XYZ file of C-alpha atoms in Angstrom:
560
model
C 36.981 -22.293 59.890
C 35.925 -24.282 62.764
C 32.300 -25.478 63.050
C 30.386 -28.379 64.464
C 27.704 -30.265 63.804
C 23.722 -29.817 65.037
C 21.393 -28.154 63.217
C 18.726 -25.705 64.642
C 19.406 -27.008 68.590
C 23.513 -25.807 68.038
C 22.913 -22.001 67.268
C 23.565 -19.377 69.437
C 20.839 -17.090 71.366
C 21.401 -13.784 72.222
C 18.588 -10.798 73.579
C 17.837 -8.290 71.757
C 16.243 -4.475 71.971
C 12.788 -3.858 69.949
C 15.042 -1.070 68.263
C 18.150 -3.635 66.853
C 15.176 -5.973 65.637
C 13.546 -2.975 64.358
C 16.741 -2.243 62.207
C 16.606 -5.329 60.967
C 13.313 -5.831 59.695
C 13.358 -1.710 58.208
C 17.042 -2.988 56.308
C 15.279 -5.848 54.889
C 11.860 -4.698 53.864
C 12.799 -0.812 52.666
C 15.968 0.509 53.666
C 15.005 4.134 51.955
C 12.656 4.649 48.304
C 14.595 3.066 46.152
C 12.958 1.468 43.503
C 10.392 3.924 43.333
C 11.798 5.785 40.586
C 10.816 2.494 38.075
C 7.338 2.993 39.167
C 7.518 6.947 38.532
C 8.165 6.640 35.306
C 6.301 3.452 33.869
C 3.172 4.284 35.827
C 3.144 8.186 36.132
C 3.216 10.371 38.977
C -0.170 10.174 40.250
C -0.748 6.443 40.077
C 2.390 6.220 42.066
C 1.586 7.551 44.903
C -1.691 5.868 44.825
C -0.070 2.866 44.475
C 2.505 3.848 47.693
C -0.519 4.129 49.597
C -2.467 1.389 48.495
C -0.254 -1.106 48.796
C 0.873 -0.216 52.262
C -2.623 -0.046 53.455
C -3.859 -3.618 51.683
C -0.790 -5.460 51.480
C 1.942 -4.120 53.831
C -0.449 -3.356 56.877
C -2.555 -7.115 56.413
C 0.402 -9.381 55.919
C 2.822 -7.786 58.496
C -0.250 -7.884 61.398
C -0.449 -11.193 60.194
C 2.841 -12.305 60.319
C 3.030 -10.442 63.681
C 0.675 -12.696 64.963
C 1.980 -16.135 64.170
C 5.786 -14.710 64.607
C 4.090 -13.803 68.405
C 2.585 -17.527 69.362
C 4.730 -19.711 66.968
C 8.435 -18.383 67.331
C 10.821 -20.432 65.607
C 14.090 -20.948 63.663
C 12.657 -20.888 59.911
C 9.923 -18.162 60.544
C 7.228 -19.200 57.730
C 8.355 -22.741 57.367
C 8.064 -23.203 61.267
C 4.299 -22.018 61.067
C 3.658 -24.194 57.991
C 4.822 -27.576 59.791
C 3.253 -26.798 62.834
C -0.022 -26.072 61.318
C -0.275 -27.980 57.802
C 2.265 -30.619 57.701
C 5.029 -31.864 56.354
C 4.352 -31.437 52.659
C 3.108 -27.926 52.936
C 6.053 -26.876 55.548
C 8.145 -28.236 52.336
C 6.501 -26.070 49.691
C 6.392 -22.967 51.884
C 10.348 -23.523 52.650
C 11.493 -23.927 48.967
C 9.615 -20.219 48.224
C 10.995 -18.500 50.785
C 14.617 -19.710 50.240
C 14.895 -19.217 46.291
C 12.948 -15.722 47.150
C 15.456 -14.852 49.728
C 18.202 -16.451 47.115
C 16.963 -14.367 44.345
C 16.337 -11.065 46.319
C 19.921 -11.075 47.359
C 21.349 -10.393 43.846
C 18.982 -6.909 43.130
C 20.537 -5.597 46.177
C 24.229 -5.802 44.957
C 22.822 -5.092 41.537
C 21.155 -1.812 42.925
C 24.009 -0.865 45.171
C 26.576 -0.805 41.691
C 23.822 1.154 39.796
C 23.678 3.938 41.906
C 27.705 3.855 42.188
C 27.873 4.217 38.037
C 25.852 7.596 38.304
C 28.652 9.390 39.685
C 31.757 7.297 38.896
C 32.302 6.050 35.337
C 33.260 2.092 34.947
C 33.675 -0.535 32.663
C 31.423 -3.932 32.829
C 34.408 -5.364 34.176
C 35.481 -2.925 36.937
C 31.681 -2.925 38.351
C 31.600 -6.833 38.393
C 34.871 -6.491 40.529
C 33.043 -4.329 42.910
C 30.038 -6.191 43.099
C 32.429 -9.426 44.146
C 34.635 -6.822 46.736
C 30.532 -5.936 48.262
C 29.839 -9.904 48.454
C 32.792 -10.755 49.836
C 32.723 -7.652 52.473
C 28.967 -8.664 53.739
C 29.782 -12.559 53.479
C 32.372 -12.397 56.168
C 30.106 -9.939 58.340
C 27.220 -12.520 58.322
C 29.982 -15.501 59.049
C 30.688 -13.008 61.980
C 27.037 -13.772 63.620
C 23.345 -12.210 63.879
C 24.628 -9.857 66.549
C 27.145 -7.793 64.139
C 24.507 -8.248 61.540
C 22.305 -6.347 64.148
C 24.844 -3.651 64.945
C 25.361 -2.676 61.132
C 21.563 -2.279 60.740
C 21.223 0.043 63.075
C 23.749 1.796 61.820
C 22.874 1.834 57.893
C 19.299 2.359 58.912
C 20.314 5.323 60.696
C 21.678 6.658 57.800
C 18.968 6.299 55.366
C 16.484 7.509 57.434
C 18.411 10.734 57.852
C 19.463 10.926 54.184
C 15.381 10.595 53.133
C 14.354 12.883 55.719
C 16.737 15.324 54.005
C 15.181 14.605 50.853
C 12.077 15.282 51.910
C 12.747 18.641 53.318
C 14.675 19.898 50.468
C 12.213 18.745 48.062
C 9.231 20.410 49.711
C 10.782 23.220 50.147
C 11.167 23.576 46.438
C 7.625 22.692 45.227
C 7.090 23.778 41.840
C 5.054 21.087 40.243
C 1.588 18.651 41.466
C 3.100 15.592 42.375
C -0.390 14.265 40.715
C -0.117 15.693 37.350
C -0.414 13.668 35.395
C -1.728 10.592 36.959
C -0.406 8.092 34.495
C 1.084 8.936 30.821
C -0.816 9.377 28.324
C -2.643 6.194 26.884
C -1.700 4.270 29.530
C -5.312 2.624 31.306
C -5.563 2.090 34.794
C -5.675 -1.447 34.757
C -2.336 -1.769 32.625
C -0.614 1.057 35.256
C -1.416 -1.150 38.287
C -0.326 -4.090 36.476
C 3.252 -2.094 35.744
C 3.435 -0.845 39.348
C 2.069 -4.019 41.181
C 5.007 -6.142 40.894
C 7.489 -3.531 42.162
C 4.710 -2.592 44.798
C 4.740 -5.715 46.125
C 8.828 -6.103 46.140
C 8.486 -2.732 48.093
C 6.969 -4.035 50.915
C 8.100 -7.663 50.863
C 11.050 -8.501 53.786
C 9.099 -7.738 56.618
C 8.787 -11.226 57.960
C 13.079 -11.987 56.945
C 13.719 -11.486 60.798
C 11.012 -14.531 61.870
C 13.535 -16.641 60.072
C 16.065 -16.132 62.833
C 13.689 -16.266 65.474
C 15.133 -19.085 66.682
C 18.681 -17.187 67.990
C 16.440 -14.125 69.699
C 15.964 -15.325 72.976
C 13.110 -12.728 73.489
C 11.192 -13.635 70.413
C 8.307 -10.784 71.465
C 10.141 -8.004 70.563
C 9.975 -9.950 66.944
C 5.925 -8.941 66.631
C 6.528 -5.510 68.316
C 9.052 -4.260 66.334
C 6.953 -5.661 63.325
C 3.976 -3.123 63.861
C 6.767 -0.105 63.934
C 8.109 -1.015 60.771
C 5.548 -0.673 58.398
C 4.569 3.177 58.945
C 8.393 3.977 58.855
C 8.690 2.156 55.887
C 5.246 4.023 54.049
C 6.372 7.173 55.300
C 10.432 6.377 53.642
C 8.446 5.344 50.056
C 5.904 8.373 50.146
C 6.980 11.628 51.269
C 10.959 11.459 49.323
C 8.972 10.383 46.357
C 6.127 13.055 46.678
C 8.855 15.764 47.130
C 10.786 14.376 44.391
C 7.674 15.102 42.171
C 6.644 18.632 43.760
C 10.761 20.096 43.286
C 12.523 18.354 40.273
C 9.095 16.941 37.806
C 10.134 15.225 34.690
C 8.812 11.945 35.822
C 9.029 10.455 32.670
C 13.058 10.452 33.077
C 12.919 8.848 36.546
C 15.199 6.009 36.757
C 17.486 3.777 39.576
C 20.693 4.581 39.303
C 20.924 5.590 35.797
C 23.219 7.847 34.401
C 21.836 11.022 33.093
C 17.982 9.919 34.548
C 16.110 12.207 37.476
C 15.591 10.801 40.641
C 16.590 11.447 44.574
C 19.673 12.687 43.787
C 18.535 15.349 41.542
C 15.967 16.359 43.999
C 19.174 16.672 46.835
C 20.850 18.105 44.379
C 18.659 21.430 44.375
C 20.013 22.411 48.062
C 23.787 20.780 48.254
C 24.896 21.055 44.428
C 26.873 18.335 43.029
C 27.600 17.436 46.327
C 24.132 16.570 46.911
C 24.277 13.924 44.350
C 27.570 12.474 46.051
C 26.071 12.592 49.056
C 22.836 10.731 48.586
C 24.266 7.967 45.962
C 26.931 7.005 49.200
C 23.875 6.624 51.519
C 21.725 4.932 48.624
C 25.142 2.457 48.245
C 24.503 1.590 51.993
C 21.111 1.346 52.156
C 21.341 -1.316 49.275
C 24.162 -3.143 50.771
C 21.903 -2.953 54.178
C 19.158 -4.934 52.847
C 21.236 -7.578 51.320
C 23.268 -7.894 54.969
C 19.985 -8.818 56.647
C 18.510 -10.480 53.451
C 21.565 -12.776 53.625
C 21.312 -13.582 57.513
C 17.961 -14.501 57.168
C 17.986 -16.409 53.743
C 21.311 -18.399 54.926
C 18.567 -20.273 57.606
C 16.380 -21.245 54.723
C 17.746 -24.375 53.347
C 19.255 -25.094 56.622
C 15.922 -25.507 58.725
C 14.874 -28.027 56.009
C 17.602 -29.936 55.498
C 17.829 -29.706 59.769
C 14.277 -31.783 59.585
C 15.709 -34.119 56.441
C 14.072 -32.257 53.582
C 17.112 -31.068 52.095
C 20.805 -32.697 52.209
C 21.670 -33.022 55.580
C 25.406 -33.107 54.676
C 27.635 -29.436 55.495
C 24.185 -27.829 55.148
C 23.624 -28.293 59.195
C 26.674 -27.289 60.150
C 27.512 -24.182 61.986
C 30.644 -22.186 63.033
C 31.949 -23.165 66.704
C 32.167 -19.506 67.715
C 29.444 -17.632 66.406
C 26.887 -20.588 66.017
C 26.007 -19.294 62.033
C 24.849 -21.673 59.296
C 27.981 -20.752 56.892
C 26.956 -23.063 54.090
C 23.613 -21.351 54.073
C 25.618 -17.746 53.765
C 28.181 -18.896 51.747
C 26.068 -20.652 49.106
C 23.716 -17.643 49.020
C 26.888 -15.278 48.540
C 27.308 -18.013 45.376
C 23.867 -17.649 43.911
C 24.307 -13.894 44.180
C 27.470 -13.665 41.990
C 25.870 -16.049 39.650
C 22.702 -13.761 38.858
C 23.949 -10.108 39.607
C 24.051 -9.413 35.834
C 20.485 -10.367 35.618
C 18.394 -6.964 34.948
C 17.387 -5.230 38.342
C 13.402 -5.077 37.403
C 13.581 -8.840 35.714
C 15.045 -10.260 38.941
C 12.315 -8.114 40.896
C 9.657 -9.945 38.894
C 11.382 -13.558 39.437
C 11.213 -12.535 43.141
C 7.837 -11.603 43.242
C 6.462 -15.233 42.051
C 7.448 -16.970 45.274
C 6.420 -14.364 47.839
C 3.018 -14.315 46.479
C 2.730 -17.845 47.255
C 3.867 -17.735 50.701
C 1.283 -14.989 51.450
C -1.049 -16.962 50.227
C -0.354 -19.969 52.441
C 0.334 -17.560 55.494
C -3.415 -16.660 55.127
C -4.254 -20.708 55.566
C -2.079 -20.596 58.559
C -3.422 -17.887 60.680
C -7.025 -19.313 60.006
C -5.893 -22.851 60.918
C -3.863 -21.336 63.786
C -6.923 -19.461 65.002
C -8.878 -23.190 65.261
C -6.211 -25.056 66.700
C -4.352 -22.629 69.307
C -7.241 -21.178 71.150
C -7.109 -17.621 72.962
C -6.950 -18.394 76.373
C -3.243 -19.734 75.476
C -2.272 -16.640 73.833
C -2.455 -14.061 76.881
C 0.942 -13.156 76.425
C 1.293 -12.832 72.908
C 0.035 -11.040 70.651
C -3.044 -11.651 68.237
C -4.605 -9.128 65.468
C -8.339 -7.811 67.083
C -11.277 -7.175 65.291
C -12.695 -10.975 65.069
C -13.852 -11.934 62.131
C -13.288 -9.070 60.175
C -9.573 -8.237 61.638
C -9.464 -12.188 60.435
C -10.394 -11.007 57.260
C -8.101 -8.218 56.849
C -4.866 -10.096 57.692
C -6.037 -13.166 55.729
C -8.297 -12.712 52.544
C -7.357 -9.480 51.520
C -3.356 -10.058 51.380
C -4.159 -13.123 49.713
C -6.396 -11.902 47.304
C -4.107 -9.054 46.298
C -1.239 -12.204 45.743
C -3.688 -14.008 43.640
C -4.530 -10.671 41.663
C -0.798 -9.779 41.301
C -0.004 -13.313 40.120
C -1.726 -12.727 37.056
C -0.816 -9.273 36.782
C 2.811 -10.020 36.406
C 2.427 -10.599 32.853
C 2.138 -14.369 31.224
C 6.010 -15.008 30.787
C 6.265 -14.174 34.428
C 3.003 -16.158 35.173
C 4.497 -19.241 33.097
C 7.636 -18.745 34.930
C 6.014 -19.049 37.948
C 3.374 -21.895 37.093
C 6.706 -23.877 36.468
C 8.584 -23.210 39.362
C 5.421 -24.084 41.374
C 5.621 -27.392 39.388
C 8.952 -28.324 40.476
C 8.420 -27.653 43.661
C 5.593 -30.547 43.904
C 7.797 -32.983 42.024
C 11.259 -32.802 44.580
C 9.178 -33.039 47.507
C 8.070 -37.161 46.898
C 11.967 -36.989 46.232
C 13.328 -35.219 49.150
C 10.718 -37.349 50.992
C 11.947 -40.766 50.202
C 15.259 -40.426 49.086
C 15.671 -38.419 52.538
C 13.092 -39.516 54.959
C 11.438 -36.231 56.120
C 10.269 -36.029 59.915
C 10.084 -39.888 60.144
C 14.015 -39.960 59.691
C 14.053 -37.836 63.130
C 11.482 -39.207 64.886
C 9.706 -42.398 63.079
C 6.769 -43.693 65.538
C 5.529 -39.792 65.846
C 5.962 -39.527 62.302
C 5.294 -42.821 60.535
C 5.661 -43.655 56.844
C 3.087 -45.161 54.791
C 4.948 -48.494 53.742
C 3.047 -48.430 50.504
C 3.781 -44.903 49.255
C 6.897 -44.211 50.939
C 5.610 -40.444 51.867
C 3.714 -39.483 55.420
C 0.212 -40.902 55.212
C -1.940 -38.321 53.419
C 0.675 -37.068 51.374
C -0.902 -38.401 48.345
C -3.954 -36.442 48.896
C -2.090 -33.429 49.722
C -0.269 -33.823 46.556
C -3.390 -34.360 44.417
C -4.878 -30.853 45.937
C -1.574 -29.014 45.160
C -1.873 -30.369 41.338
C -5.071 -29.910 41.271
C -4.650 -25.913 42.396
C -1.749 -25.310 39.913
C -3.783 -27.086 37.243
C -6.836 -24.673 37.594
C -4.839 -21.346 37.920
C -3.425 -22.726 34.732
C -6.509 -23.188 32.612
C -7.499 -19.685 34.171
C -4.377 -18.326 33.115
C -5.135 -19.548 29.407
C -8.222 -17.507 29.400
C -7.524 -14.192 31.685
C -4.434 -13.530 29.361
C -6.092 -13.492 26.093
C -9.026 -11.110 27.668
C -5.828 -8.810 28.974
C -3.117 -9.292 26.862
C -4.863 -10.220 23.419
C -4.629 -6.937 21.880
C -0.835 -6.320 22.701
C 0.666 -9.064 23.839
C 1.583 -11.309 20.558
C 3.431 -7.882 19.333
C 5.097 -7.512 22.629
C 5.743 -11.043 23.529
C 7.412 -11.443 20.078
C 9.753 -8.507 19.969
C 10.930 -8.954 23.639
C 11.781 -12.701 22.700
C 12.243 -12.783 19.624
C 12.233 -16.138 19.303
C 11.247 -19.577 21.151
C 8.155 -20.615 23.282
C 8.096 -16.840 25.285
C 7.763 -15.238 22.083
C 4.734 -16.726 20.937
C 1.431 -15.422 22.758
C -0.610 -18.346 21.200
C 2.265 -20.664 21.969
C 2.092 -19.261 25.808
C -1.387 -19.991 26.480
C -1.235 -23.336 24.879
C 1.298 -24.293 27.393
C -0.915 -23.092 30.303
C -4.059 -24.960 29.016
C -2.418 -27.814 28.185
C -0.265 -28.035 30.835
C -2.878 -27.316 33.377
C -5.210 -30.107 32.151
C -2.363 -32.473 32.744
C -1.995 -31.462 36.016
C -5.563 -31.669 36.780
C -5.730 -35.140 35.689
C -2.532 -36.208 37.382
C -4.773 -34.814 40.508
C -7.355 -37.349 39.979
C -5.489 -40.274 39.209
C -3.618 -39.404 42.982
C -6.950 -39.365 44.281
C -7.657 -42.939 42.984
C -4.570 -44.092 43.784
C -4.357 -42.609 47.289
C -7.967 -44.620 48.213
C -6.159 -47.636 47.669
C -2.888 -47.063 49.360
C -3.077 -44.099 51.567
C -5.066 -42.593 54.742
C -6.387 -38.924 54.835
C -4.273 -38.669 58.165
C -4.580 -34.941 59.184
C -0.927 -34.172 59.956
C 0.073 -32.722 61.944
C -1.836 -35.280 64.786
C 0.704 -34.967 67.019
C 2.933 -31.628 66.486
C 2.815 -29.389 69.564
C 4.456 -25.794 70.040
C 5.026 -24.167 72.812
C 3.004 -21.104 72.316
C 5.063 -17.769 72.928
C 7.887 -19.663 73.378
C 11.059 -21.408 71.768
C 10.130 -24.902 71.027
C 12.966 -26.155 73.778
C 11.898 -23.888 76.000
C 8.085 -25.732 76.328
């Protein structure tokens, strides 16, 4: 392989038609109802469509306009790690890059995991002979990314084609075969509604995650408007692919407690396809389900590959190979290849546990893509957006695309369950600690461009960072010591049963154990927060960076 050296500046561009982009964004954020079938059958047939439709309209519809909006004026190789510089700095720009690479990192493996599922309904296989196909799949869609964005594109299209004929199908034959409410009954019984939403939440949120994948490639779409237009299409096609295959499903075949992805001898899409083709049905649909799932993770892995390599492009990450792209086709192949690496390392992870891991980091991106729209609102005023687009409404479409999406992240956060919540607490944690490392052991923006972005001599970080760091401590500390409290109101009258036969043993099987760790843990973080503060009015400014970061609204930044 031949490649050369130069970052973000050195990839290709190449115009494309709202419709390719379109494909794109539909492969990554649904590619069919799949999925759907865990939510059937842990939350009940009623409370699953309630929570198709809920979550499209205050999740899906918020955070894509949103994203729309920013992808519109701010369009940039990185997509939410280009807003988050622009707008909050260096240190938040970091935080919001980690999460959206290990979520794109993670989310690749429950593609190729789902894809091999599906296969085992109709073909019978040993462990071994479906790891060997899940490596052929890898392999396949590894060389097809190494092959540019543009055949990436072109496959879309094509696989999106396909599911969206294969559901439409569904749909038909299932309504034609109604036989039962597809609302009876709306959750199992002794199931409350608080503990179904908490079940179906997670995968809700998976569901309609991936729309923004495409704004991290923004960057090699020399047309970046079609990026926001093709946005707005995708989210009713996507609604409409989760709700009217699953409500058929329920009206023709029933037994919703037996719903299940790709599991032998479980009732699903298949069955419901099955009721007008016969076996053939079954063939049929788990082929198309195959693609689908292999769809996703083709345009999950174009746009992850660019997550590591916009940081390490601005000296957050190891500059070393990670820059580097292929002479003919301009692609960051360390990014695919290492993400074709992670996937073979977790694809025998469970499909609904790596959903879960997923979920942690894409709630905290939403959250900070609500701070950037607001601060984008301040500091990019409308008279320079006339040719882009921006959400209406005023203050309450502000609302809609920025509090609500954000307070359904906060809500799910806790709703994931407290291993999941601890999980995530962690992970946050880590995050906070590399960056003082990536900072100083690989200089940040000041290694590009020191007198635009100068280094505090006495802290080694950009001036401010201190502060930043303290707020960021202080934030994790207090969701902690919130967490310690929320979970034994929720979870006190199940959860040291459940915690301790899912573990068995060690600190995730103890509930008590759990909510020690959060309290004490968060305390510590909270006073690590102060003693920052003290520190940082000794030996550091409250700079507001970015002072001097400029984009070139509506357009590439070499283009301004």
């Amino acid at each position: 392989m031949t490649e050369q050296v130069g970052g973000v500046s050195s990839l290709q561009k190449n115009k494309y038609s709202v419709f390719s982009v379109f494909c794109m964004i539909y492969c990554t954020a649904s590619a069919g109802a799949f999925g759907v079938e865990e939510i059937v059958s842990g939350c009940g047939p009623g409370m699953t469509i309630c929570i198709l439709v809920g979550m499209a309209l205050v999740w899906a519809y918020p955070v894509v306009l949103g994203t729309a909006e920013l992808a519109s004026i701010m369009p940039g190789e990185g997509g939410y790690y280009y807003w988050a510089k622009h707008t909050l700095g260096e240190f938040w720009g970091y935080v919001m890059g980690i999460n959206g690479a290990v979520s794109f990192y993670v989310c690749s493996s429950t593609y190729v995991v789902m894809s091999v599922n599906y296969l085992a309904t109709i073909i019978e296989m040993t462990q071994m002979e479906a790891t060997i196909i899940k490596l052929v799949i890898i392999l396949i869609f590894t060389i097809l990314n190494l092959k540019g964005l543009k055949d990436v594109s072109i496959v879309s299209m094509i696989f999106a084609v396909c599911v969206v004929v294969l559901f439409a199908v569904v749909s038909i034959v299932g309504f034609s075969n109604w036989s039962y409410s597809p609302f009876e009954p709306f959750m199992p019984e002794g199931l409350d509604v608080i503990s179904g939403i908490s079940m179906g939440i997670g995968l809700g949120i998976w569901m309609y995650c991936g729309f923004g994948a495409v704004t991290l490639m923004a960057g090699e779409i020399s047309n970046p408007q079609v990026i926001s237009k093709a946005m707005k299409l995708a989210v009713p096609a996507a609604a409409l692919t989760y709700l009217l295959p699953t409500a058929a499903g329920l009206v023709s075949v029933g037994q919703w407690e037996m719903w299940s992805p790709g599991e032998t001898g479980g009732i699903g899409f298949p069955t419901v396809l099955s009721l007008g083709f016969g076996d053939a049905g079954k063939v049929i649909f788990v082929v198309v389900a195959m693609v689908a799932a292999l769809s996703s993770f083709n345009t999950n892995m174009a746009g992850g590959s660019r997550s590591f390599f916009v940081l390490a492009d601005d000296r957050l990450f190891p500059k070393k190979w990670i820059t580097n792209v292929t002479k003919k086709s301009g692609v960051p192949y360390v990014g695919v290849l290492s993400i074709a690496v992670v996937t073979l390392l977790m694809m025998q992870i469970e499909f609904k546990a790596l959903v879960l891991i997923q979920v942690i980091p894409i709630l905290v991106s939403q959250v900070l893509v609500s701070v950037i729209i607001v601060k984008a609102r301040k500091v990019i005023p409308m008279d320079l957006r006339k040719d882009c687009y921006t959400v209406s409404g005023g203050k309450v479409g502000l609302f809609l695309i920025t509090v609500l999406p954000a307070f359904v992240a906060v809500l799910a956060y806790y709703m994931n369950g407290m291993d999941y919540f601890l999980y995530g607490q962690i992970f946050l944690l880590l995050v906070g600690v590399t960056y003082p490392i990536a900072k100083i052991g690989l200089g940040g923006y000041s290694e590009r461009n020191p007198e635009l972005f100068p280094k505090n001599p006495d802290t080694k970080l950009a001036y401010g960072d201190l502060y930043r760091i303290a707020k960021y401590m202080a934030v994790i500390g207090v969701v902690s010591v919130v967490g310690y409290f929320y979970f034994d109101f929720m979870e006190g009258d199940w959860g040291p049963a459940y915690y301790a036969e899912m573990y068995g043993s060690g600190l995730l099987s103890s509930f008590d154990a759990m909510r020690m760790a959060l309290m004490s843990g968060g305390i510590a973080c909270i006073v690590i927060a102060v003693l920052l503060c003290v520190v940082a009015r000794k030996k550091d400014k409250k700079i507001a960076m970015p002072t001097k970061i400029t984009v070139s609204v509506g357009k590439h930044q070499d283009e301004g």
